[in-house]
mmCIF file of C-alpha atoms and ligand atoms in Angstrom:
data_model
loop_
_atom_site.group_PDB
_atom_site.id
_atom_site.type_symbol
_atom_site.label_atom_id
_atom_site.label_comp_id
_atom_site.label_asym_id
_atom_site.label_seq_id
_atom_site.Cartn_x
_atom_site.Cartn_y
_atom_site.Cartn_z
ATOM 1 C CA UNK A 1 -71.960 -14.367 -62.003
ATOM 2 C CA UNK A 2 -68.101 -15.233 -62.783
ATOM 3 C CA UNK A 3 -66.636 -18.434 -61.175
ATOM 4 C CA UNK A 4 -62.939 -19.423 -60.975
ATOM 5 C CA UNK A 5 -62.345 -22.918 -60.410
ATOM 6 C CA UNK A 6 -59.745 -24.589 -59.002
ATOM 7 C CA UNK A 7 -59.036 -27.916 -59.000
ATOM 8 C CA UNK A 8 -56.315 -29.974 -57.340
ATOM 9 C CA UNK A 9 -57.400 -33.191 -55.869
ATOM 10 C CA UNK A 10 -54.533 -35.167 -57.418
ATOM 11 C CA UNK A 11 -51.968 -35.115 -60.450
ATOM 12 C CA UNK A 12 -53.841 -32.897 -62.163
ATOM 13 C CA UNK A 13 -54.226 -28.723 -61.967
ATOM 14 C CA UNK A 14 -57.140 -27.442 -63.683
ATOM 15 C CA UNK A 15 -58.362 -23.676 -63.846
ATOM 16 C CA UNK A 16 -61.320 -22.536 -65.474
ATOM 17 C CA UNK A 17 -64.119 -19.571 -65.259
ATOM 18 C CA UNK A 18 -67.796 -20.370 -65.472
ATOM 19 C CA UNK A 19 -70.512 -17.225 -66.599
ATOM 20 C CA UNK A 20 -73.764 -18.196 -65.109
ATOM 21 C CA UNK A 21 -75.266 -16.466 -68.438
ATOM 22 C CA UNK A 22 -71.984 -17.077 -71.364
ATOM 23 C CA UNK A 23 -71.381 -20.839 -70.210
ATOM 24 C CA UNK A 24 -67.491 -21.764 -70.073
ATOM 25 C CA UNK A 25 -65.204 -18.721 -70.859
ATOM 26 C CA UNK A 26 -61.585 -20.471 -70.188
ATOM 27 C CA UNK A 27 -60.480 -23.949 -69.073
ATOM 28 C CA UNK A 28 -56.531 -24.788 -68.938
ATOM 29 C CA UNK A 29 -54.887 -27.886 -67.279
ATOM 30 C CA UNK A 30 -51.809 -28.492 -66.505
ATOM 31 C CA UNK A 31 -50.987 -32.564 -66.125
ATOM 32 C CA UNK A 32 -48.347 -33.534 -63.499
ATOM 33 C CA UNK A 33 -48.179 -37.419 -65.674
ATOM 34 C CA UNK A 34 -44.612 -36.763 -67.057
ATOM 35 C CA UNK A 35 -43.369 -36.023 -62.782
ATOM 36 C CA UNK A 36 -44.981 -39.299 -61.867
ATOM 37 C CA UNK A 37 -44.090 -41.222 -64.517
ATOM 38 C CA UNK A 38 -40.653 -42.796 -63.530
ATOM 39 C CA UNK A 39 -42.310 -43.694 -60.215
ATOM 40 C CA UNK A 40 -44.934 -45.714 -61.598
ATOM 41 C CA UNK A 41 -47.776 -43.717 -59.793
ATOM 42 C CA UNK A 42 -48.560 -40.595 -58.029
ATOM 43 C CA UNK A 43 -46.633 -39.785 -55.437
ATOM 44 C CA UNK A 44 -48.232 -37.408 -53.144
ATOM 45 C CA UNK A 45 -45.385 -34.706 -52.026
ATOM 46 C CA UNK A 46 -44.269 -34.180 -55.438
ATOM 47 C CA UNK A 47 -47.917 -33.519 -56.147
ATOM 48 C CA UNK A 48 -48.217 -30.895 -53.821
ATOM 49 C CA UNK A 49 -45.314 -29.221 -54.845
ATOM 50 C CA UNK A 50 -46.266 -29.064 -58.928
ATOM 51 C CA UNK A 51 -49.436 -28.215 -57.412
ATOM 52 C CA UNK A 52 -47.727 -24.704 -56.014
ATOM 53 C CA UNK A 53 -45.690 -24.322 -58.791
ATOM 54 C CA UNK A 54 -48.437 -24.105 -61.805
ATOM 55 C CA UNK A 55 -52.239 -23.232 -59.983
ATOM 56 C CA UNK A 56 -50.967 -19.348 -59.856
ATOM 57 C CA UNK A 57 -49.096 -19.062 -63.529
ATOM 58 C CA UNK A 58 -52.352 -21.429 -64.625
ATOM 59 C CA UNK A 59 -55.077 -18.627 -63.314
ATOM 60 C CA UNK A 60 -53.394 -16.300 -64.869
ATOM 61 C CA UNK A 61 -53.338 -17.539 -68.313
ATOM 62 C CA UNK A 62 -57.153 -19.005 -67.904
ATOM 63 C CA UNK A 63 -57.917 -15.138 -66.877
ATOM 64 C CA UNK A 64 -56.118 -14.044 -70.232
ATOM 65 C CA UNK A 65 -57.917 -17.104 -72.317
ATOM 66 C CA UNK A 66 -61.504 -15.855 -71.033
ATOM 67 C CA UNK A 67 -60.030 -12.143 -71.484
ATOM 68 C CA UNK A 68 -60.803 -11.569 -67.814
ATOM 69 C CA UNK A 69 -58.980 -9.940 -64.683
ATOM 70 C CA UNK A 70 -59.228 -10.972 -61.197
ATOM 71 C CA UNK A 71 -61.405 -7.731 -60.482
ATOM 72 C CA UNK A 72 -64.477 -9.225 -62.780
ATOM 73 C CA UNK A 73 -64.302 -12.568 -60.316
ATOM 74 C CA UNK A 74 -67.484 -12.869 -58.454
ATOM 75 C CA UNK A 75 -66.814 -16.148 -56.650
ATOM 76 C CA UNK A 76 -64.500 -18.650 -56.610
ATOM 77 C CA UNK A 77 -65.131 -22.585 -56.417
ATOM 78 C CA UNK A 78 -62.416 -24.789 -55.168
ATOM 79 C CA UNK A 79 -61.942 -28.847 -54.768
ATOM 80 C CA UNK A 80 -62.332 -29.087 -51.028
ATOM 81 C CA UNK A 81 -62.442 -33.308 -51.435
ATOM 82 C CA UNK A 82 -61.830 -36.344 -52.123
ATOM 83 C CA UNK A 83 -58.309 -36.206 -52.752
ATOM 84 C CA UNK A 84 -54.410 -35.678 -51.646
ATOM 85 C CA UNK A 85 -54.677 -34.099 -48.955
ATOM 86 C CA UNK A 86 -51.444 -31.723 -49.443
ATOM 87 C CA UNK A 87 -52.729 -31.220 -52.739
ATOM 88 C CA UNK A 88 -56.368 -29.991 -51.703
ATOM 89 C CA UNK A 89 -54.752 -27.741 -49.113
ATOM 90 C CA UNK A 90 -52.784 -26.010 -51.897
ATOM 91 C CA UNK A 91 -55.857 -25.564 -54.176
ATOM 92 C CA UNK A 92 -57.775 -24.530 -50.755
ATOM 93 C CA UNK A 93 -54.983 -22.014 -49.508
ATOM 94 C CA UNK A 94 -54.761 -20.282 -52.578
ATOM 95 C CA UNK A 95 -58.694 -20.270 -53.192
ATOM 96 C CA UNK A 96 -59.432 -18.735 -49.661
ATOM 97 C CA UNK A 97 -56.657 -15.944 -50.113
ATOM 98 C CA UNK A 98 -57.433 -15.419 -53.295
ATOM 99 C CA UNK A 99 -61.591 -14.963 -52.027
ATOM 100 C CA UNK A 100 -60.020 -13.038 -48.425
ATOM 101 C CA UNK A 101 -57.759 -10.376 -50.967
ATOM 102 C CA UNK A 102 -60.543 -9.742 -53.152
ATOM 103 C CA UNK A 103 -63.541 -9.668 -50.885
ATOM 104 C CA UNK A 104 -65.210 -12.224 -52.601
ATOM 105 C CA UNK A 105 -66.852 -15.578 -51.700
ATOM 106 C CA UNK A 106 -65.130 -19.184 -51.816
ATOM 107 C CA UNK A 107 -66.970 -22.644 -52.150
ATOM 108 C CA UNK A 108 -65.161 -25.851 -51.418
ATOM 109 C CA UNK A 109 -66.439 -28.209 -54.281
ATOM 110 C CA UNK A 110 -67.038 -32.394 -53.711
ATOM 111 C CA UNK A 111 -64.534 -33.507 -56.253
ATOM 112 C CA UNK A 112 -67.221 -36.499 -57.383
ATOM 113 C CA UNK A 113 -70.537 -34.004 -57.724
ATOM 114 C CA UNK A 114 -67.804 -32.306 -60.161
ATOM 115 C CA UNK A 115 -67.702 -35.367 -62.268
ATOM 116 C CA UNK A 116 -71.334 -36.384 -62.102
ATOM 117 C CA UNK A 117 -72.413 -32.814 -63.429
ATOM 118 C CA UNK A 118 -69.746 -32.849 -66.216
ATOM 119 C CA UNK A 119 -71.968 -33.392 -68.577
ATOM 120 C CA UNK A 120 -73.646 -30.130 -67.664
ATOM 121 C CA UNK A 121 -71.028 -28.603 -69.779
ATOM 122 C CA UNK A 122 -71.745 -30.277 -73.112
ATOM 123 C CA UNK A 123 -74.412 -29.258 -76.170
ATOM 124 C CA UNK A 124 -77.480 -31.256 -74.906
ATOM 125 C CA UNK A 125 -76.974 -31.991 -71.412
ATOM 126 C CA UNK A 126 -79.029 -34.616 -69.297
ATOM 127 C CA UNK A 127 -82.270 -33.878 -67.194
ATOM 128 C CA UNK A 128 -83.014 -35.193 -63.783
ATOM 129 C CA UNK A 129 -83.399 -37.670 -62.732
ATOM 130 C CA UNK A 130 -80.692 -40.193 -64.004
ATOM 131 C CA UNK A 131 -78.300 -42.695 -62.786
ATOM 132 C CA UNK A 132 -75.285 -41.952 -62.984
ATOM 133 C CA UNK A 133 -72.228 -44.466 -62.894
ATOM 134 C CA UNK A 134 -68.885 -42.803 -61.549
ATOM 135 C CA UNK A 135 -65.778 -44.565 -62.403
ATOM 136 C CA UNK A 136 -62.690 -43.222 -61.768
ATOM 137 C CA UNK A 137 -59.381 -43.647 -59.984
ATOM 138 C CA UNK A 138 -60.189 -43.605 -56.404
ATOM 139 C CA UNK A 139 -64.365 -44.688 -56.995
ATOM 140 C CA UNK A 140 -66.600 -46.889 -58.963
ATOM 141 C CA UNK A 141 -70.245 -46.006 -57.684
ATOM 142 C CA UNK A 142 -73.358 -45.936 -59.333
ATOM 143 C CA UNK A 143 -75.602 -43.371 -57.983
ATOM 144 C CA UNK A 144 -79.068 -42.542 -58.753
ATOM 145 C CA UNK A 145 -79.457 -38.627 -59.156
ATOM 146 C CA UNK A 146 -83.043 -36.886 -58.308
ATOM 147 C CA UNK A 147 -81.382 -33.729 -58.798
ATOM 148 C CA UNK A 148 -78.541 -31.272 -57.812
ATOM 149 C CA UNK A 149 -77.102 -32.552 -54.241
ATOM 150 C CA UNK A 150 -79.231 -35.305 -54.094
ATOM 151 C CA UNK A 151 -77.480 -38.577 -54.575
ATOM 152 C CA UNK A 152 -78.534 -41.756 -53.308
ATOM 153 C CA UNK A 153 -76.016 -44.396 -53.487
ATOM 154 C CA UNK A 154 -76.820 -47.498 -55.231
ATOM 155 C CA UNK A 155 -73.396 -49.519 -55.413
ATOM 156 C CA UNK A 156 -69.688 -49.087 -55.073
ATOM 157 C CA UNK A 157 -66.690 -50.877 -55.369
ATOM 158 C CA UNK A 158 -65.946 -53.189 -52.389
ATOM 159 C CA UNK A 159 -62.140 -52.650 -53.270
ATOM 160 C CA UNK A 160 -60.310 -51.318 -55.867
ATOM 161 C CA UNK A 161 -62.008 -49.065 -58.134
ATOM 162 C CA UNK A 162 -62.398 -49.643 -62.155
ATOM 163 C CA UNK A 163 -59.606 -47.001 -62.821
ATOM 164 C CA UNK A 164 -57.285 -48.693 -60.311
ATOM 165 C CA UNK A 165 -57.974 -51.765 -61.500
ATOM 166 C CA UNK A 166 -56.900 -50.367 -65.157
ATOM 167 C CA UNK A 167 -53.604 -48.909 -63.566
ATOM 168 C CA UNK A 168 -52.529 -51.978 -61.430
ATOM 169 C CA UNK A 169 -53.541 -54.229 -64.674
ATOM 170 C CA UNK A 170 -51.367 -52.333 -66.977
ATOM 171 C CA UNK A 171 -48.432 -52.312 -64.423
ATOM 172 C CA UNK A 172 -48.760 -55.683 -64.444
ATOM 173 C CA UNK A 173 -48.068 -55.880 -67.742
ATOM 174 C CA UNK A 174 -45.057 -53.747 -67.945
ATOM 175 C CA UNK A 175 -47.010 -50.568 -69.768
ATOM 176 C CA UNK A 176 -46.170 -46.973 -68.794
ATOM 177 C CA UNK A 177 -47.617 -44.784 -66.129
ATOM 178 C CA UNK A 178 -50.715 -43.623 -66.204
ATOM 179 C CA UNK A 179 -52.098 -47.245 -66.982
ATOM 180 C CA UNK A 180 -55.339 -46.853 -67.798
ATOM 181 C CA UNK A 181 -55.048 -44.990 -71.001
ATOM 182 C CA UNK A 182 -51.669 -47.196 -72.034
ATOM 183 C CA UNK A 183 -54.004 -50.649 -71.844
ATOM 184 C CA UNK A 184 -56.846 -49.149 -73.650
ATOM 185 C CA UNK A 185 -54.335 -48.431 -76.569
ATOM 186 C CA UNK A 186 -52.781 -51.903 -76.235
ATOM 187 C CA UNK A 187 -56.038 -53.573 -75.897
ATOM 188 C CA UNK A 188 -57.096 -51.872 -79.366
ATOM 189 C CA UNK A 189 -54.404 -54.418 -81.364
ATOM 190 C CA UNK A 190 -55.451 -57.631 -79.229
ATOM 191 C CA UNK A 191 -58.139 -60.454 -79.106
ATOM 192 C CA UNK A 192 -60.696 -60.262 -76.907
ATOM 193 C CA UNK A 193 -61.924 -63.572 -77.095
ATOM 194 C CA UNK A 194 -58.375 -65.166 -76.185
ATOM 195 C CA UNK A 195 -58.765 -65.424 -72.881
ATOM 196 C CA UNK A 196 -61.722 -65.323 -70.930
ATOM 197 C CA UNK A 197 -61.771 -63.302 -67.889
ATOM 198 C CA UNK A 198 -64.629 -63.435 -65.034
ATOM 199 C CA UNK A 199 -67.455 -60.911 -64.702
ATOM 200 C CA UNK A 200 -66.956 -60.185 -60.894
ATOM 201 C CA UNK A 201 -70.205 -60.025 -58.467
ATOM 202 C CA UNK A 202 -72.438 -60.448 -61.718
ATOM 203 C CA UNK A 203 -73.842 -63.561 -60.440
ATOM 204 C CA UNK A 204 -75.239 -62.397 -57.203
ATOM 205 C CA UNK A 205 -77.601 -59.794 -56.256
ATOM 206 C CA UNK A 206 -77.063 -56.083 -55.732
ATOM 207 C CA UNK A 207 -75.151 -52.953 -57.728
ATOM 208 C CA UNK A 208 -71.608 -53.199 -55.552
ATOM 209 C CA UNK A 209 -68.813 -54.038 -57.393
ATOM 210 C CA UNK A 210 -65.107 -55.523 -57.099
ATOM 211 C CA UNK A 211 -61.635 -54.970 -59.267
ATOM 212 C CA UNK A 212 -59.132 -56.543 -57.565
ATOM 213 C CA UNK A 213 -59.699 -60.296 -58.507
ATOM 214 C CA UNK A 214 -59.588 -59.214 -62.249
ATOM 215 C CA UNK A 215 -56.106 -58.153 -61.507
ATOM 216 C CA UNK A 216 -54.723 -61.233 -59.347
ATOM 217 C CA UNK A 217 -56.913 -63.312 -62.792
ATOM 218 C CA UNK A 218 -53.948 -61.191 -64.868
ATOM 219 C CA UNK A 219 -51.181 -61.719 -62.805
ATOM 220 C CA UNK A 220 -51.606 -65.390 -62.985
ATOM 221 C CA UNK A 221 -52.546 -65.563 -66.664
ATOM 222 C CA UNK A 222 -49.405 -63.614 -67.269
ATOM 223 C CA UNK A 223 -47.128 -65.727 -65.626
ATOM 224 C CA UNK A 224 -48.833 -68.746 -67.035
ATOM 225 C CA UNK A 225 -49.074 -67.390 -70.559
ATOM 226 C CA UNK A 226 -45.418 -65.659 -71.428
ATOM 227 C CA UNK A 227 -42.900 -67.340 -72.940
ATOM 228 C CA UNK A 228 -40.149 -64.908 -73.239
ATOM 229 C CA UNK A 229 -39.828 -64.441 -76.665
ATOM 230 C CA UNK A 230 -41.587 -61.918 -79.396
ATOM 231 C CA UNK A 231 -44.854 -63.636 -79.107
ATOM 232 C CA UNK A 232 -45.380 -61.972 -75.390
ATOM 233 C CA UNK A 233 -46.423 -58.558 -77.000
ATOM 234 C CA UNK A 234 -49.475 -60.116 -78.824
ATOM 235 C CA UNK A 235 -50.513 -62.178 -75.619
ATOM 236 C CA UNK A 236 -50.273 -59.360 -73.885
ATOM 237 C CA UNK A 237 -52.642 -57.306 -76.601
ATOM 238 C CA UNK A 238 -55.219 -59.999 -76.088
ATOM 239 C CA UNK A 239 -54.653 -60.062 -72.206
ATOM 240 C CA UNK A 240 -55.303 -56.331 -72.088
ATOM 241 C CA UNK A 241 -57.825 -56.847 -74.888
ATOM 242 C CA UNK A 242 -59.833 -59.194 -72.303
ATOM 243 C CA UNK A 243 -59.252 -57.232 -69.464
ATOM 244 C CA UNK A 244 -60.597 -54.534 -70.850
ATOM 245 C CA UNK A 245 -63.961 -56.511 -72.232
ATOM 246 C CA UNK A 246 -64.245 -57.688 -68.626
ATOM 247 C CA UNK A 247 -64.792 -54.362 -67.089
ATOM 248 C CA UNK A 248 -66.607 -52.905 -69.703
ATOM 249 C CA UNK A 249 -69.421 -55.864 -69.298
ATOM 250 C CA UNK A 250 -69.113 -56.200 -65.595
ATOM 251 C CA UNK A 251 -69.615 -52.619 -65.587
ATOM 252 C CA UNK A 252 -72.690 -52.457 -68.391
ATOM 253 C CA UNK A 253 -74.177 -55.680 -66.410
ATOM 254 C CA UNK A 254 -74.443 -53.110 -63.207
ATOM 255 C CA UNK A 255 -75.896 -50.271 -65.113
ATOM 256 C CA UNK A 256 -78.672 -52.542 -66.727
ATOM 257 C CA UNK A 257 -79.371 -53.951 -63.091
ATOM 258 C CA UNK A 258 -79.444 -50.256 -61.658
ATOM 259 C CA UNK A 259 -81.551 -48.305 -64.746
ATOM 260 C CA UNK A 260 -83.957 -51.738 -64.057
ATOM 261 C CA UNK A 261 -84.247 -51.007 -59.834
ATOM 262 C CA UNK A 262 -84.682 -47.275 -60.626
ATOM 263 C CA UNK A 263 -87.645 -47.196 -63.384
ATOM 264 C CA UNK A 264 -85.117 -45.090 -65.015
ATOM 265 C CA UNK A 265 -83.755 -44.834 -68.628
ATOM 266 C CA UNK A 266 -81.222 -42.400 -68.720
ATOM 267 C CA UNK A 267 -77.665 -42.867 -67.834
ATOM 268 C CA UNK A 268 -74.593 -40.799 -67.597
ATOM 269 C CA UNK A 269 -71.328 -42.197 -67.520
ATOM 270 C CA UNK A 270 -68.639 -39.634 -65.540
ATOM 271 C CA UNK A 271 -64.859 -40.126 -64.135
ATOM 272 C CA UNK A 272 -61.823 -40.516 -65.983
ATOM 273 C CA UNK A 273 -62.687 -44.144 -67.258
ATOM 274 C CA UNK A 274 -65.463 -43.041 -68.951
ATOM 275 C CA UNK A 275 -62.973 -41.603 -71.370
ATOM 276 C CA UNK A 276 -62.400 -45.411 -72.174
ATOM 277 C CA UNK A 277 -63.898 -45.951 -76.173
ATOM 278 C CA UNK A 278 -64.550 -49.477 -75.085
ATOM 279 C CA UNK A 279 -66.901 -48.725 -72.142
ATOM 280 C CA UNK A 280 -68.652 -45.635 -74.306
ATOM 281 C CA UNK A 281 -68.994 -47.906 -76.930
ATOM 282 C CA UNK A 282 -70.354 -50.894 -75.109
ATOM 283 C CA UNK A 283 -72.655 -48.598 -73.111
ATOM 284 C CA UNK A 284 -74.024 -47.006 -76.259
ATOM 285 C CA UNK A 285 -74.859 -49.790 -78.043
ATOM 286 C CA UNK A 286 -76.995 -51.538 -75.425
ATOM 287 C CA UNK A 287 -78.472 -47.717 -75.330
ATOM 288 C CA UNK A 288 -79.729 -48.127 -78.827
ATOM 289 C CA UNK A 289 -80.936 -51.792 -77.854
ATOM 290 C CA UNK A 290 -83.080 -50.650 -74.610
ATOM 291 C CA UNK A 291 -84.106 -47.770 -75.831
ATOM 292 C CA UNK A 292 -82.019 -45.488 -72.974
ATOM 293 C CA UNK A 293 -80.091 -42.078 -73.355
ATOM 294 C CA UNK A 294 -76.791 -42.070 -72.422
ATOM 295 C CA UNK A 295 -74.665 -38.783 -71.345
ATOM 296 C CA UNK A 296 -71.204 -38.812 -71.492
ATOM 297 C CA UNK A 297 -69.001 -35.634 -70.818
ATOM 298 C CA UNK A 298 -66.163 -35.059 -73.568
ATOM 299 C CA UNK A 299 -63.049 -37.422 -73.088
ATOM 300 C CA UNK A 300 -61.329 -34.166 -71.244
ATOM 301 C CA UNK A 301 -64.161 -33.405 -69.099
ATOM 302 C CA UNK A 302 -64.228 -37.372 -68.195
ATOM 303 C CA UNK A 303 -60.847 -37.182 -66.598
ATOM 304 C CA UNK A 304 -59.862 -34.695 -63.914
ATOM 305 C CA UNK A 305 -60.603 -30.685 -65.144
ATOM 306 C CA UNK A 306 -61.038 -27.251 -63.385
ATOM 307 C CA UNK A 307 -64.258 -27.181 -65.756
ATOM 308 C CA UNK A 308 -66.380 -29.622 -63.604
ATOM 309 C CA UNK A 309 -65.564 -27.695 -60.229
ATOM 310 C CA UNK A 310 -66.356 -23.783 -61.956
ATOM 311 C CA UNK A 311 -69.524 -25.437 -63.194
ATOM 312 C CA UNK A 312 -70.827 -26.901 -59.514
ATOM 313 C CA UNK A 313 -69.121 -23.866 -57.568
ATOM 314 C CA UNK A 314 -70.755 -21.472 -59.829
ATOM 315 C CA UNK A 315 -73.933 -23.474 -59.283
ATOM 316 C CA UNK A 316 -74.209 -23.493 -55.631
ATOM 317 C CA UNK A 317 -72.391 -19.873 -55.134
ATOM 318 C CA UNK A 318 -75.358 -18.107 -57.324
ATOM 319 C CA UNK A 319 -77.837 -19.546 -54.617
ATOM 320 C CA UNK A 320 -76.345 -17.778 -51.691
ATOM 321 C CA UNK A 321 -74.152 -21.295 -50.508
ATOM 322 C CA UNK A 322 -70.545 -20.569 -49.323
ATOM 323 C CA UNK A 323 -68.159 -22.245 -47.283
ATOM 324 C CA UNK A 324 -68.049 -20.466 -44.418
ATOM 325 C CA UNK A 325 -65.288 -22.603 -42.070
ATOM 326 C CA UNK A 326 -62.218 -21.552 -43.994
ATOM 327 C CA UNK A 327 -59.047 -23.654 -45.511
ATOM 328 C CA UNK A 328 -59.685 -27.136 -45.192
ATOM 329 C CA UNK A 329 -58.912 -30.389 -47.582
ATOM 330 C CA UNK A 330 -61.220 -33.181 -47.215
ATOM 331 C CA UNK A 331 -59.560 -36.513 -47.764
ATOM 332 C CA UNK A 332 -62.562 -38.748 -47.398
ATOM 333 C CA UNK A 333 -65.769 -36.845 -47.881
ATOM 334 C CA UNK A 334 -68.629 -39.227 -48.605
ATOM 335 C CA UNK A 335 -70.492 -38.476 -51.782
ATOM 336 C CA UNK A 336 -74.274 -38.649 -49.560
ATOM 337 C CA UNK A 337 -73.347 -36.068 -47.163
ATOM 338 C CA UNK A 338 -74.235 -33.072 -50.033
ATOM 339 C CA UNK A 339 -77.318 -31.374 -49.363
ATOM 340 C CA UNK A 340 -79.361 -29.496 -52.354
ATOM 341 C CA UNK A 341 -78.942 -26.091 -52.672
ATOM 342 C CA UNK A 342 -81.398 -23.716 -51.488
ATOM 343 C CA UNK A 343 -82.900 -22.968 -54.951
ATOM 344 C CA UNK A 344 -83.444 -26.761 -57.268
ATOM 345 C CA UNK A 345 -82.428 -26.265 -60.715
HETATM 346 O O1 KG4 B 1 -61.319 -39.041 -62.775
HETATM 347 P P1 KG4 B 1 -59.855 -39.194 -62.903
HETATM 348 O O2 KG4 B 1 -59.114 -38.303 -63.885
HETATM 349 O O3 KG4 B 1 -59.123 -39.005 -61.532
HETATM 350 C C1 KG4 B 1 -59.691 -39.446 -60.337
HETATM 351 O O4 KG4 B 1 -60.508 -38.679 -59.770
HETATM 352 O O5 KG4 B 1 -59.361 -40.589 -59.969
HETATM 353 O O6 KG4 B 1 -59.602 -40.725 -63.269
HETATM 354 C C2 KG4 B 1 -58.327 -41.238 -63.462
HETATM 355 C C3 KG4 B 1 -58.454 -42.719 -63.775
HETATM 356 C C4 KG4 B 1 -57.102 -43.412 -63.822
HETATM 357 O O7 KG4 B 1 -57.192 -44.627 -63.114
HETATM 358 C C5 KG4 B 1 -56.884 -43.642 -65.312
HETATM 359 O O8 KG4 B 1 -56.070 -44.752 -65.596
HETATM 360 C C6 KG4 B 1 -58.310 -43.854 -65.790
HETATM 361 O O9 KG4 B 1 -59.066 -42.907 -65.064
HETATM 362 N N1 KG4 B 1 -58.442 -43.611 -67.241
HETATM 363 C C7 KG4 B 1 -58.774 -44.571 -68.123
HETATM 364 C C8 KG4 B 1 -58.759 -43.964 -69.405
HETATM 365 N N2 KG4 B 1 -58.423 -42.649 -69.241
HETATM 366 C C9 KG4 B 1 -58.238 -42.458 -67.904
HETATM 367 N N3 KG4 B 1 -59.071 -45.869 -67.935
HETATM 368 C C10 KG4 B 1 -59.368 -46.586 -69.035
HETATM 369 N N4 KG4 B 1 -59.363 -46.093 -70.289
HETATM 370 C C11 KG4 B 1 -59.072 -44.797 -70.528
HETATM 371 N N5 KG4 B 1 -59.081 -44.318 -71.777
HETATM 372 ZN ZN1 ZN B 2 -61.427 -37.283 -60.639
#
């Protein structure tokens, strides 16, 4: 069976096609970063509108990368949510006319189950059951995964999420748009043992987690700390540098905490923060320590792809599963409302 995803929960469009038997035949993305950039963040209508602009021009060259034509398509998978909501419906609308003009059948894809089977994709992929720890932009949960669809939630962020926390810390600091990436490159030339940042909700029970204090910790140490003069770029290295540290432990305390509740020893790591070398790094080392395995999807497949969605769509179309209620974005779409498919793989 032949898959086209589509994804466009957010800034990115991503188009790929998924062979149940060949694996990954095309995957192209088109990032909307350099439209968002002077405004310091996504902004929503503009998102939409790239969105309409590139998905059709993008499934066309992802049908000439895999040397396919829309008449070999046997399904297509789309991101039905989390996300933008003008964004999904674009991705939705063209997915379900798409599936309506060539008499084929459409899936609406959870955006996160995309993520947490990423690492599906790559060379030795992980078996069930693991835990998986999802940090991205909108969600920092760890979940503990029996198999596809079934995802018990062991944590989450009480407000903002690690990737969030990344963007409203570099902001902060005056870096560019997106902020996560920008810090982790700034935070490569500084000292993370100048400043010593707190480990939030580490020293209380329980796998939830919370950002926000780490960034009202930076605001006031940058304030406190500049001085106006040369010297601010190397306190800001080492601010970012301990920033960075901070979340990479808080989040490696959780998993530890979470592997140790579950009896379980493997762990993959999925979102677009996982593309962080500090957090891979961190996580692999303990890894060799403890004696776990540790998955990670490739830095690209980390951050938002049409990969991820092709993969799960392809996945729960070749069991019979479609979405059946037409067009329809879902903004908030809770990650323990999936069901298995029919057939466990
Ligand atoms: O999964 P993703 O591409 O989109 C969402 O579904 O949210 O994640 C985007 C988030 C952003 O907050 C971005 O700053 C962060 O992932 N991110 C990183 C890195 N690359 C992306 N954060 C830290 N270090 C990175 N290298
Ligand atoms: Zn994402």
């Amino acid at each position: 069976m032949l898959t086209l995803g589509i994804e466009s929960s957010c800034d990115e469009t991503g188009i790929a096609l998924y062979d149940s038997e060949r694996g990954l035949l095309a995957d192209t993305l088109y990032s909307q970063v350099a439209l968002h950039a002077e405004y310091g963040g996504v902004v929503p209508e503009l998102a939409s509108r790239d969105h309409l602009r590139k998905t059709i021009p993008l499934i066309r060259e992802c049908l000439q990368q895999g040397g396919k034509t829309l008449a070999d398509i046997d399904g297509i998978a789309v991101t039905e949510g989390p996300g933008l909501i003008g964004a999904l419906l674009v991705g939705t609308s063209i997915a379900h006319g798409l599936a309506h003009a060539l008499k084929i059948p459409v899936i609406g894809v959870h955006h996160m189950e995309g993520h947490l089977l990423a690492p599906m994709l790559e060379e030795s992929p992980p078996k069930f059951p693991f835990v998986a720890l999802l940090v991205s932009g909108g969600h920092t949960m760890l979940i503990e995964v029996q198999g596809v669809g079934s995802y018990k939630l062991l944590g989450e962020t009480l407000d903002d999420a690690a990737g969030e926390a990344f963007d409203k810390t570099a902001k902060l600091l005056g870096l560019s748009y997106p902020g996560g990436p920008a810090l982790a490159k700034l935070a490569k030339t500084g000292d993370t043992n100048r400043y010593r940042f707190p480990r939030p909700m580490t020293d209380r029970p329980g796998l939830d987690f919370s950002f926000s204090g780490l960034k009202t910790h930076t605001r006031t140490l940058w304030q406190r700390e500049q001085t106006g003069t040369a010297e601010d770029e190397t306190i800001k290295a080492d601010i970012a540098a301990g920033f960075q540290h901070a979340v990479a432990q808080t989040l490696l305390i959780k998993c530890r905490r979470a592997l140790q509740q579950t009896s379980c020893k493997r762990l993959v790591i999925a979102g677009g923060v996982g593309a962080n070398q500090m957090l891979r790094d961190t996580l692999l080392s303990e890894a060799d320590k403890k004696g776990w395995q540790v998955h990670y999807p490739r830095p690209t497949f980390c951050t938002d792809n049409g990969a991820m969605i092709a993969y799960v769509g392809n996945l729960r179309l070749s069991t019979g599963e479609v979405s059946a209620d037409g067009i329809r974005g879902r903004p908030r779409w809770p990650l323990d409302e999936l069901q298995p498919p029919a057939v466990q793989f």
